[in-house]
Amino acid sequence: MQSTSNHRRISIFDTTLRDGEQSPGASLFPTEKIRVAHRLAALGVDVIEPGFPASSPGDFAAVQQIARTVHGVEICGFARAIREDIDAAVAATSEAEHRRLHLFISSSQIHLDFQLKKSRDQVLELAREMIAYGRQFVDRIEFSPMDATRTGMEFLVQMVEAAIAEGASIINIPDTVGYALPEEYGRMFATVRAQARGGDRAEYSAHCHNDLGLAVANSLAAIQAGASQVEVTINGVGERAGNCALEELVMALDTRKNTLAMGTGVHLEEIYETSRVVSRLMNFPIAYNKAIVGRNAFQHEAGIHQDGLLKNRATYEIMDPERLGVPRNMIILGKHSGRHALKNRIGEFDVHVTDTQLDDMFTRFKELADANKRVSDDDIIALVGETVDMHIDPYSLVDIQVFTSNQMDRMASVKVRHNESGREETLSGTGAGPVEAIIHCLKQAVPLPVEFEDLELHSISSGETASGEAIVTVSVDGEKYRGIGIDRDIIIAVSRAFMSACNQAVRADLALRAEADALADAAQAGR
Ligand code: MN
């Protein structure tokens, strides 16, 4: 999505690797940071803030490597208004194609009194001095008066004026503690621009925290008031309640472009995958109901919604999940699903059932949904198998045994049925854990180079009868397949999910071969 002529282009400054990494528990190894930075570049962000070079040798090295190898984006070094920090940020970003230095110093009275223990005059002087120092090395200086939203307009204007006078060309007005309201935050930008000497020369940036759930609303207010850059993170990770989420802001601008007349350079189709990579590497799960990238964001369970959706997506969806790279088979069937949704899902397996068969299946489907809350594709395939005696899946799990030990490798023995021939085969394997051992068994049954990509585990009920849900992603030659397994035994749930993903891969492979054969036959016949 490129902005068209009458759309104002908003610059996306990604701080997933700096502010985002400051989330408790979200820290990354340097190699992981480098991987995320390449993803961000592919996503199409304009600026990456890859870390805080003065904070540790590892962060310094990661920023340096990112500056060296990530192209097509501006790389921003982050520094307190301290000479050593600036030296580190300047050195770490020296090989970047385009670079920027981001300098910050507190400006609110409470920070001055308790954290910096400096007077306003001292802080102003320090800001001037350090911006001038940084300007010797880097042309583009971004300046942030930290805790700007609790600073008071008069001093904020003085700080900004001083920063611009010393050569800062980008002024960030951070809502460091997530305190602002949209209208007042927007007004702050308009006031600073109008009142600070040289204020109309600078570019303005919004940096919002989500303590009151207002980070996206505040960022939108800022850009509507003239800011041209927003500082965001993937999945909204960041200090405390997090930062403005990239995916939410970008999709608000895209979905309401006719009203807002603004656009970004983000490639929407990369959003979902980027979100997954960041969530996984940071060990930071995404809330089910998280906007845009949460697993329920495009799921509809109520029967009336599913029915409407199947007739026309726009009845209940304002965005097309496929444009964001969200896999399509994510409609979850449960007790609120109607006949139409069940029929549709069965149709996706290329199975056609009579009305009587559908009635029968629908009754049993509702029983299953009441008992398990959710009905996975596996359950539906089993229902089809029982009703129309048809094998949709190439393979079924018959039995699983695992031997665990704290001394040796885990050993597993798995019996798999080849549904086409009815043949059963027993496979054995070992692994460092029970899941690995089982997967080593199952891989032997499948005639494709299956790679295990990802495992998510969720508890879907509580109490003694708790069952677990496993979602396994596999890839075959770069193509991804996702299987869901539900069981009271989590190891069995993972095995079912893996088998289901493999079955999808094999079905896709068989369909491709059938298509190729049909083409070849047609070519023969035409001769
Ligand atoms: Mn922040």
Coordinates of C-alpha atoms and ligand atoms in Angstrom, one line a residue:
M1 CA 0.0 0.0 0.0
Q2 CA 1.7 3.2 -1.1
S3 CA 0.2 6.5 -0.3
T4 CA -1.4 8.2 -3.3
S5 CA -0.9 11.9 -4.1
N6 CA -3.6 13.3 -1.8
H7 CA -2.7 11.0 1.0
R8 CA -0.2 12.2 3.6
R9 CA 2.6 9.7 4.1
I10 CA 3.1 8.8 7.8
S11 CA 6.5 7.5 8.7
I12 CA 6.6 4.3 10.8
F13 CA 9.4 4.3 13.4
D14 CA 9.6 0.8 14.9
T15 CA 10.9 0.5 18.4
T16 CA 10.1 -3.2 19.0
L17 CA 13.8 -3.9 19.6
R18 CA 14.3 -1.0 22.0
D19 CA 11.2 0.0 23.9
G20 CA 9.5 -3.3 23.1
E21 CA 12.5 -5.2 24.4
Q22 CA 12.2 -3.4 27.7
S23 CA 9.0 -5.4 28.4
P24 CA 9.7 -7.6 31.4
G25 CA 10.7 -11.1 30.1
A26 CA 10.9 -10.0 26.4
S27 CA 14.6 -9.7 26.0
L28 CA 16.2 -11.2 22.9
F29 CA 19.6 -12.6 22.0
P30 CA 21.6 -10.5 19.6
T31 CA 21.0 -13.1 16.8
E32 CA 17.2 -12.9 17.4
K33 CA 17.3 -9.1 17.2
I34 CA 19.0 -9.3 13.9
R35 CA 16.4 -11.7 12.6
V36 CA 13.6 -9.4 13.8
A37 CA 15.3 -6.3 12.2
H38 CA 15.3 -8.1 8.8
R39 CA 11.6 -8.9 9.2
L40 CA 10.9 -5.3 10.1
A41 CA 12.7 -4.1 6.9
A42 CA 10.6 -6.6 4.9
L43 CA 7.5 -5.3 6.5
G44 CA 8.3 -1.9 5.2
V45 CA 8.9 0.3 8.3
D46 CA 10.8 3.5 7.7
V47 CA 13.0 3.7 10.8
I48 CA 14.2 0.9 13.1
E49 CA 15.5 1.6 16.6
P50 CA 17.3 -1.6 17.2
G51 CA 18.4 -1.1 20.9
F52 CA 20.2 1.0 23.4
P53 CA 23.9 0.6 22.4
A54 CA 25.3 1.9 25.7
S55 CA 23.2 -0.6 27.8
S56 CA 25.3 -3.7 27.1
P57 CA 28.0 -5.1 24.8
G58 CA 25.5 -7.5 23.4
D59 CA 23.1 -4.7 22.5
F60 CA 25.9 -2.7 21.0
A61 CA 27.0 -5.6 18.8
A62 CA 23.4 -6.3 17.7
V63 CA 22.8 -2.7 16.7
Q64 CA 26.1 -2.6 14.9
Q65 CA 25.3 -5.8 13.0
I66 CA 21.8 -4.5 12.1
A67 CA 23.2 -1.2 10.9
R68 CA 25.6 -3.1 8.7
T69 CA 23.2 -5.6 7.2
V70 CA 19.7 -4.2 7.1
H71 CA 19.2 -2.0 4.1
G72 CA 16.5 0.4 2.9
V73 CA 15.6 1.8 6.4
E74 CA 16.9 4.4 8.6
I75 CA 18.7 3.0 11.7
C76 CA 18.3 5.0 14.9
G77 CA 20.8 4.9 17.8
F78 CA 19.2 5.6 21.2
A79 CA 21.1 7.6 23.9
R80 CA 20.6 9.5 27.1
A81 CA 21.9 13.0 27.0
I82 CA 25.3 11.7 28.2
R83 CA 28.5 11.7 26.2
E84 CA 29.2 8.0 26.7
D85 CA 25.7 7.0 25.5
I86 CA 26.1 9.3 22.4
D87 CA 29.5 7.9 21.6
A88 CA 28.1 4.3 21.8
A89 CA 25.1 5.1 19.6
V90 CA 27.2 6.9 17.1
A91 CA 29.8 4.1 16.9
A92 CA 27.1 1.3 16.7
T93 CA 25.3 3.0 13.8
S94 CA 28.3 4.2 11.9
E95 CA 27.9 1.7 9.0
A96 CA 24.2 2.3 8.4
E97 CA 23.0 3.4 5.0
H98 CA 20.9 6.1 6.7
R99 CA 21.1 6.9 10.3
R100 CA 19.7 9.0 13.1
L101 CA 20.6 9.7 16.7
H102 CA 17.7 9.7 19.2
L103 CA 18.6 11.7 22.3
F104 CA 16.3 12.0 25.3
I105 CA 16.3 13.8 28.6
S106 CA 13.5 14.1 31.2
S107 CA 11.5 17.3 31.2
S108 CA 8.7 16.8 33.8
Q109 CA 9.2 18.3 37.3
I110 CA 8.6 15.0 39.0
H111 CA 11.4 13.4 36.9
L112 CA 13.7 16.4 37.5
D113 CA 13.2 16.4 41.2
F114 CA 13.4 12.7 41.9
Q115 CA 15.3 11.1 39.1
L116 CA 17.7 13.6 37.6
K117 CA 17.9 15.9 40.7
K118 CA 18.6 18.9 38.4
S119 CA 16.9 22.3 37.9
R120 CA 15.1 23.2 34.7
D121 CA 18.0 25.5 33.6
Q122 CA 20.5 22.7 34.1
V123 CA 18.4 20.3 32.0
L124 CA 18.0 22.8 29.2
E125 CA 21.7 23.5 29.2
L126 CA 22.5 19.7 29.2
A127 CA 20.1 19.1 26.3
R128 CA 21.6 21.9 24.3
E129 CA 25.1 20.8 25.0
M130 CA 24.5 17.1 24.1
I131 CA 22.5 17.8 20.9
A132 CA 25.4 20.0 19.8
Y133 CA 27.8 17.2 20.6
G134 CA 25.8 14.6 18.7
R135 CA 25.3 16.9 15.7
Q136 CA 29.1 16.7 15.2
F137 CA 28.7 13.1 14.1
V138 CA 25.1 12.7 12.9
D139 CA 23.0 15.0 10.8
R140 CA 19.6 13.7 11.7
I141 CA 18.9 14.2 15.4
E142 CA 15.7 13.2 17.1
F143 CA 15.1 14.8 20.5
S144 CA 12.7 13.5 23.1
P145 CA 11.8 15.5 26.3
M146 CA 10.9 12.4 28.4
D147 CA 7.6 12.5 30.2
A148 CA 6.5 15.4 27.9
T149 CA 2.8 15.0 28.6
R150 CA 3.4 15.8 32.3
T151 CA 5.8 18.6 31.7
G152 CA 3.6 21.6 31.2
M153 CA 3.4 23.6 28.0
E154 CA 5.7 26.5 29.0
F155 CA 8.8 24.4 29.7
L156 CA 8.0 21.9 27.0
V157 CA 8.0 24.7 24.4
Q158 CA 11.4 26.0 25.9
M159 CA 12.9 22.5 25.6
V160 CA 11.7 22.1 22.0
E161 CA 12.9 25.5 21.0
A162 CA 16.4 24.8 22.5
A163 CA 16.6 21.5 20.7
I164 CA 15.6 22.9 17.3
A165 CA 18.1 25.8 17.8
E166 CA 20.9 23.2 18.4
G167 CA 20.0 21.3 15.2
A168 CA 17.5 18.6 16.2
S169 CA 15.2 18.2 13.2
I170 CA 12.8 15.6 14.6
I171 CA 10.9 16.4 17.8
N172 CA 9.3 13.6 19.6
I173 CA 6.7 14.3 22.3
P174 CA 6.5 11.1 24.3
D175 CA 3.6 10.2 26.5
T176 CA 6.1 8.2 28.5
V177 CA 3.7 7.2 31.3
G178 CA 0.6 6.7 29.1
Y179 CA -1.3 9.6 30.8
A180 CA -2.5 11.7 27.9
L181 CA -6.0 11.9 26.4
P182 CA -6.3 12.1 22.6
E183 CA -7.6 15.6 22.3
E184 CA -5.1 17.1 24.7
Y185 CA -2.2 15.1 23.1
G186 CA -3.2 16.4 19.7
R187 CA -3.4 19.9 20.9
M188 CA 0.1 19.6 22.4
F189 CA 1.6 19.1 18.9
A190 CA -0.3 22.1 17.5
T191 CA 0.8 24.3 20.4
V192 CA 4.5 23.3 20.3
R193 CA 4.6 23.8 16.6
A194 CA 3.0 27.2 16.8
Q195 CA 4.8 28.5 19.9
A196 CA 8.3 27.2 19.8
R197 CA 10.7 29.4 17.7
G198 CA 11.6 27.4 14.6
G199 CA 8.7 25.0 15.5
D200 CA 7.5 24.8 11.9
R201 CA 10.9 23.7 10.6
A202 CA 10.8 20.4 12.6
E203 CA 9.2 17.0 11.9
Y204 CA 7.1 15.8 14.8
S205 CA 6.8 12.3 16.2
A206 CA 4.3 10.6 18.6
H207 CA 5.4 8.0 21.1
C208 CA 2.5 6.7 23.2
H209 CA 2.2 4.1 25.9
N210 CA -0.9 2.1 26.5
D211 CA -1.4 2.4 30.3
L212 CA -5.0 3.6 29.7
G213 CA -5.5 1.7 26.5
L214 CA -5.2 5.0 24.6
A215 CA -1.9 4.5 22.7
V216 CA -3.4 4.1 19.3
A217 CA -6.0 6.8 19.8
N218 CA -3.4 9.2 21.1
S219 CA -1.1 8.4 18.1
L220 CA -3.9 9.1 15.7
A221 CA -4.7 12.4 17.4
A222 CA -1.0 13.4 17.1
I223 CA -0.8 12.7 13.4
Q224 CA -4.1 14.4 12.8
A225 CA -2.6 17.4 14.5
G226 CA 0.4 17.3 12.1
A227 CA 2.9 14.8 13.4
S228 CA 4.4 12.9 10.5
Q229 CA 6.0 10.0 12.4
V230 CA 4.6 7.5 14.9
E231 CA 6.7 5.3 17.2
V232 CA 5.2 1.8 17.4
T233 CA 6.0 -1.8 18.3
I234 CA 4.9 -5.1 16.9
N235 CA 2.0 -6.5 19.0
G236 CA 2.2 -3.4 21.1
V237 CA 5.0 -4.8 23.2
G238 CA 6.8 -2.3 25.4
E239 CA 7.3 -1.0 29.0
R240 CA 4.3 -1.8 31.3
A241 CA 1.1 -1.9 29.2
G242 CA 3.2 -1.5 26.1
N243 CA 3.4 1.0 23.2
C244 CA 1.2 1.9 20.3
A245 CA 0.8 -1.3 18.3
L246 CA 2.1 -1.0 14.7
E247 CA -0.5 -3.3 13.2
E248 CA -3.4 -1.5 14.9
L249 CA -2.3 2.0 13.8
V250 CA -1.4 0.9 10.3
M251 CA -4.8 -0.9 9.8
A252 CA -6.7 2.1 11.3
L253 CA -5.1 4.3 8.7
D254 CA -5.7 1.8 5.9
T255 CA -9.3 0.9 6.8
R256 CA -10.3 4.5 7.2
K257 CA -8.1 6.0 4.5
N258 CA -11.0 7.8 2.9
T259 CA -11.7 9.7 6.1
L260 CA -8.1 10.2 7.3
A261 CA -6.3 10.6 4.0
M262 CA -3.1 9.2 5.3
G263 CA -1.0 6.1 4.4
T264 CA 2.2 4.3 5.3
G265 CA 4.7 2.2 3.4
V266 CA 3.9 -1.0 5.4
H267 CA 3.3 -4.1 3.3
L268 CA 0.1 -5.4 4.9
E269 CA 0.6 -9.0 3.8
E270 CA 3.7 -9.2 6.1
I271 CA 1.8 -8.2 9.3
Y272 CA 0.7 -11.5 10.5
E273 CA 3.9 -13.4 10.0
T274 CA 5.9 -10.5 11.6
S275 CA 3.6 -10.6 14.6
R276 CA 4.1 -14.3 15.0
V277 CA 7.9 -14.1 14.8
V278 CA 8.1 -11.4 17.4
S279 CA 5.6 -13.1 19.7
R280 CA 7.6 -16.4 19.5
L281 CA 11.1 -15.0 19.8
M282 CA 10.1 -12.7 22.7
N283 CA 8.1 -15.5 24.4
F284 CA 5.3 -13.0 24.5
P285 CA 1.9 -14.5 23.9
I286 CA -0.7 -12.4 22.1
A287 CA -4.1 -12.0 23.8
Y288 CA -6.9 -13.9 22.0
N289 CA -8.9 -10.7 21.6
K290 CA -5.9 -8.5 20.5
A291 CA -7.0 -6.4 17.6
I292 CA -5.7 -7.4 14.1
V293 CA -3.3 -10.2 15.2
G294 CA -5.1 -12.0 18.1
R295 CA -6.3 -15.4 17.3
N296 CA -9.9 -14.4 17.6
A297 CA -9.5 -11.2 15.7
F298 CA -11.1 -12.8 12.6
Q299 CA -13.0 -15.6 14.1
H300 CA -16.7 -15.6 14.4
E301 CA -18.4 -18.2 16.5
A302 CA -22.0 -16.9 16.8
G303 CA -24.1 -18.8 14.2
I304 CA -25.7 -15.7 12.9
H305 CA -22.3 -14.1 12.3
Q306 CA -20.8 -17.2 10.6
D307 CA -23.9 -17.5 8.4
G308 CA -23.6 -13.8 7.3
L309 CA -19.9 -14.1 6.8
L310 CA -20.2 -17.1 4.6
K311 CA -22.6 -15.2 2.4
N312 CA -20.5 -12.1 2.3
R313 CA -17.4 -11.4 4.4
A314 CA -18.2 -7.7 4.7
T315 CA -21.3 -8.4 6.8
Y316 CA -19.2 -8.8 9.9
E317 CA -15.6 -7.9 8.8
I318 CA -14.2 -4.5 8.1
M319 CA -10.8 -5.9 7.0
D320 CA -9.9 -8.8 4.8
P321 CA -7.7 -11.1 6.9
E322 CA -6.0 -12.5 3.8
R323 CA -4.6 -9.1 3.0
L324 CA -2.7 -9.3 6.3
G325 CA -1.4 -12.8 5.6
V326 CA -3.7 -14.4 8.2
P327 CA -4.4 -18.0 7.3
R328 CA -7.9 -18.6 6.1
N329 CA -8.9 -21.8 8.0
M330 CA -9.1 -20.0 11.3
I331 CA -12.9 -19.9 11.7
I332 CA -13.5 -21.9 14.9
L333 CA -16.5 -24.1 15.1
G334 CA -18.2 -24.3 18.5
K335 CA -21.6 -24.6 20.0
H336 CA -22.7 -21.3 18.5
S337 CA -22.0 -22.4 15.0
G338 CA -24.9 -23.1 12.7
R339 CA -25.6 -25.8 10.0
H340 CA -24.4 -23.5 7.3
A341 CA -20.9 -23.1 8.9
L342 CA -20.6 -26.9 9.4
K343 CA -21.7 -27.6 5.8
N344 CA -19.2 -25.0 4.6
R345 CA -16.3 -26.5 6.5
I346 CA -17.2 -30.0 5.3
G347 CA -17.2 -28.6 1.8
E348 CA -13.7 -27.4 2.3
F349 CA -12.6 -31.0 2.5
D350 CA -14.3 -31.6 -0.9
V351 CA -17.0 -33.8 0.7
H352 CA -20.6 -33.5 -0.3
V353 CA -23.3 -34.8 2.0
T354 CA -27.0 -35.1 1.7
D355 CA -29.4 -33.1 3.8
T356 CA -30.1 -36.2 6.0
Q357 CA -26.4 -36.8 6.5
L358 CA -25.9 -33.2 7.4
D359 CA -28.8 -33.3 9.9
D360 CA -27.2 -36.4 11.5
M361 CA -23.8 -34.8 11.6
F362 CA -25.1 -31.6 12.9
T363 CA -26.7 -33.3 15.9
R364 CA -23.5 -35.0 16.8
F365 CA -21.5 -31.9 16.1
K366 CA -23.6 -30.0 18.7
E367 CA -23.0 -32.8 21.3
L368 CA -19.3 -32.6 20.7
A369 CA -19.3 -28.8 20.9
D370 CA -21.2 -29.0 24.2
A371 CA -18.7 -31.5 25.6
N372 CA -15.5 -29.9 24.4
K373 CA -16.4 -26.2 23.8
R374 CA -14.6 -26.3 20.5
V375 CA -14.7 -28.7 17.5
S376 CA -11.5 -29.1 15.6
D377 CA -11.1 -30.0 12.0
D378 CA -9.9 -33.4 13.2
D379 CA -13.2 -34.0 15.0
I380 CA -15.1 -32.9 11.8
I381 CA -13.0 -35.3 9.7
A382 CA -13.9 -38.1 12.1
L383 CA -17.6 -37.2 11.9
V384 CA -17.4 -37.3 8.1
G385 CA -15.6 -40.6 8.3
E386 CA -18.3 -42.1 10.5
T387 CA -21.2 -40.7 8.5
V388 CA -20.2 -41.2 4.9
D389 CA -17.5 -43.8 5.3
M390 CA -15.0 -41.7 3.5
H391 CA -11.4 -41.2 4.3
I392 CA -10.4 -37.5 4.0
D393 CA -7.2 -37.9 5.9
P394 CA -4.4 -40.1 4.5
Y395 CA -3.3 -41.1 8.0
S396 CA -4.9 -41.7 11.4
L397 CA -3.2 -42.1 14.8
V398 CA -4.1 -45.5 16.3
D399 CA -2.0 -45.6 19.4
I400 CA 0.8 -43.7 21.1
Q401 CA 3.2 -44.9 23.8
V402 CA 5.9 -42.8 25.3
F403 CA 8.5 -43.8 27.9
T404 CA 10.0 -40.9 29.8
S405 CA 13.1 -40.9 31.9
N406 CA 15.2 -38.2 33.5
Q407 CA 18.4 -40.1 32.5
M408 CA 18.0 -41.1 28.9
D409 CA 16.3 -40.0 25.7
R410 CA 12.6 -40.4 25.6
M411 CA 11.4 -43.3 23.6
A412 CA 8.1 -43.4 21.7
S413 CA 6.2 -46.0 19.7
V414 CA 3.4 -44.9 17.5
K415 CA 0.9 -46.9 15.5
V416 CA -0.4 -45.1 12.3
R417 CA -3.1 -46.3 9.9
H418 CA -2.7 -45.6 6.2
N419 CA -6.4 -45.0 5.5
E420 CA -6.3 -45.7 1.8
S421 CA -5.0 -49.3 2.2
G422 CA -6.1 -49.9 5.8
R423 CA -2.5 -51.0 6.6
E424 CA -1.2 -50.2 10.1
E425 CA 2.4 -49.6 10.8
T426 CA 4.3 -49.3 14.1
L427 CA 7.1 -46.7 14.2
S428 CA 9.6 -46.0 16.9
G429 CA 11.8 -43.0 17.7
T430 CA 13.7 -41.1 20.4
G431 CA 14.1 -37.5 21.3
A432 CA 15.2 -35.2 24.1
G433 CA 11.5 -34.8 25.1
P434 CA 8.3 -36.9 24.6
V435 CA 7.0 -34.6 21.8
E436 CA 10.3 -34.8 19.9
A437 CA 10.3 -38.6 20.2
I438 CA 6.7 -38.8 18.9
I439 CA 7.4 -36.4 16.0
H440 CA 10.4 -38.5 15.0
C441 CA 8.0 -41.5 14.7
L442 CA 5.3 -39.7 12.8
K443 CA 7.7 -38.1 10.3
Q444 CA 8.6 -41.7 9.2
A445 CA 5.0 -42.3 8.1
V446 CA 4.8 -39.2 6.0
P447 CA 6.4 -39.2 2.5
L448 CA 7.2 -35.5 2.5
P449 CA 10.0 -33.4 4.0
V450 CA 8.0 -32.1 6.9
E451 CA 9.6 -29.4 9.1
F452 CA 8.3 -28.7 12.6
E453 CA 7.9 -24.9 12.8
D454 CA 5.9 -23.9 15.8
L455 CA 3.9 -25.2 18.8
E456 CA 1.3 -23.3 20.8
L457 CA -0.3 -24.8 23.8
H458 CA -3.5 -23.5 25.5
S459 CA -5.6 -24.7 28.3
I460 CA -9.2 -24.7 27.2
S461 CA -11.0 -25.6 30.4
S462 CA -10.2 -25.8 34.0
G463 CA -10.6 -28.2 36.9
E464 CA -9.6 -31.8 37.0
T465 CA -11.0 -32.5 33.6
A466 CA -9.0 -29.8 31.9
S467 CA -8.1 -30.4 28.3
G468 CA -5.3 -28.9 26.4
E469 CA -5.3 -27.5 22.9
A470 CA -2.2 -27.7 20.8
I471 CA -1.6 -25.8 17.5
V472 CA 1.2 -27.1 15.5
T473 CA 2.6 -25.4 12.4
V474 CA 4.7 -27.4 9.9
S475 CA 6.2 -26.5 6.6
V476 CA 6.9 -28.5 3.5
D477 CA 9.1 -26.7 0.9
G478 CA 8.2 -23.4 2.4
E479 CA 4.4 -24.0 2.4
K480 CA 2.9 -23.8 5.9
Y481 CA 0.2 -26.0 7.4
R482 CA -1.4 -25.7 10.8
G483 CA -3.1 -28.5 12.7
I484 CA -5.1 -28.3 15.9
G485 CA -5.4 -31.1 18.5
I486 CA -7.5 -31.2 21.6
D487 CA -7.1 -33.8 24.3
R488 CA -7.0 -34.3 28.1
D489 CA -3.4 -35.4 27.6
I490 CA -1.3 -32.6 26.2
I491 CA 1.2 -35.0 24.6
I492 CA -1.7 -36.6 22.7
A493 CA -3.0 -33.2 21.7
V494 CA 0.3 -32.2 20.2
S495 CA 0.5 -35.5 18.4
R496 CA -3.0 -35.1 16.9
A497 CA -2.1 -31.5 15.9
F498 CA 1.1 -32.6 14.2
M499 CA -0.7 -35.5 12.4
S500 CA -3.5 -33.1 11.3
A501 CA -0.9 -30.6 9.9
C502 CA 0.9 -33.5 8.1
N503 CA -2.4 -34.8 6.7
Q504 CA -3.2 -31.3 5.3
A505 CA 0.3 -31.2 3.7
V506 CA -0.2 -34.7 2.1
R507 CA -3.7 -33.8 0.9
A508 CA -2.3 -30.6 -0.7
D509 CA 0.5 -32.7 -2.4
L510 CA -2.0 -35.3 -3.7
A511 CA -4.2 -32.6 -5.1
L512 CA -1.3 -31.0 -6.9
R513 CA -0.3 -34.4 -8.4
A514 CA -3.9 -35.1 -9.5
E515 CA -4.0 -31.7 -11.2
A516 CA -0.7 -32.4 -13.0
D517 CA -1.9 -35.8 -14.1
A518 CA -5.2 -34.4 -15.4
L519 CA -3.2 -31.8 -17.4
A520 CA -0.9 -34.5 -18.8
D521 CA -4.0 -36.6 -19.7
A522 CA -5.6 -33.6 -21.4
A523 CA -2.4 -32.9 -23.3
Q524 CA -2.3 -36.6 -24.4
A525 CA -6.0 -36.6 -25.5
G526 CA -5.4 -33.4 -27.4
R527 CA -2.7 -34.9 -29.5
Ligands
MN1 MN 8.7 4.5 25.7

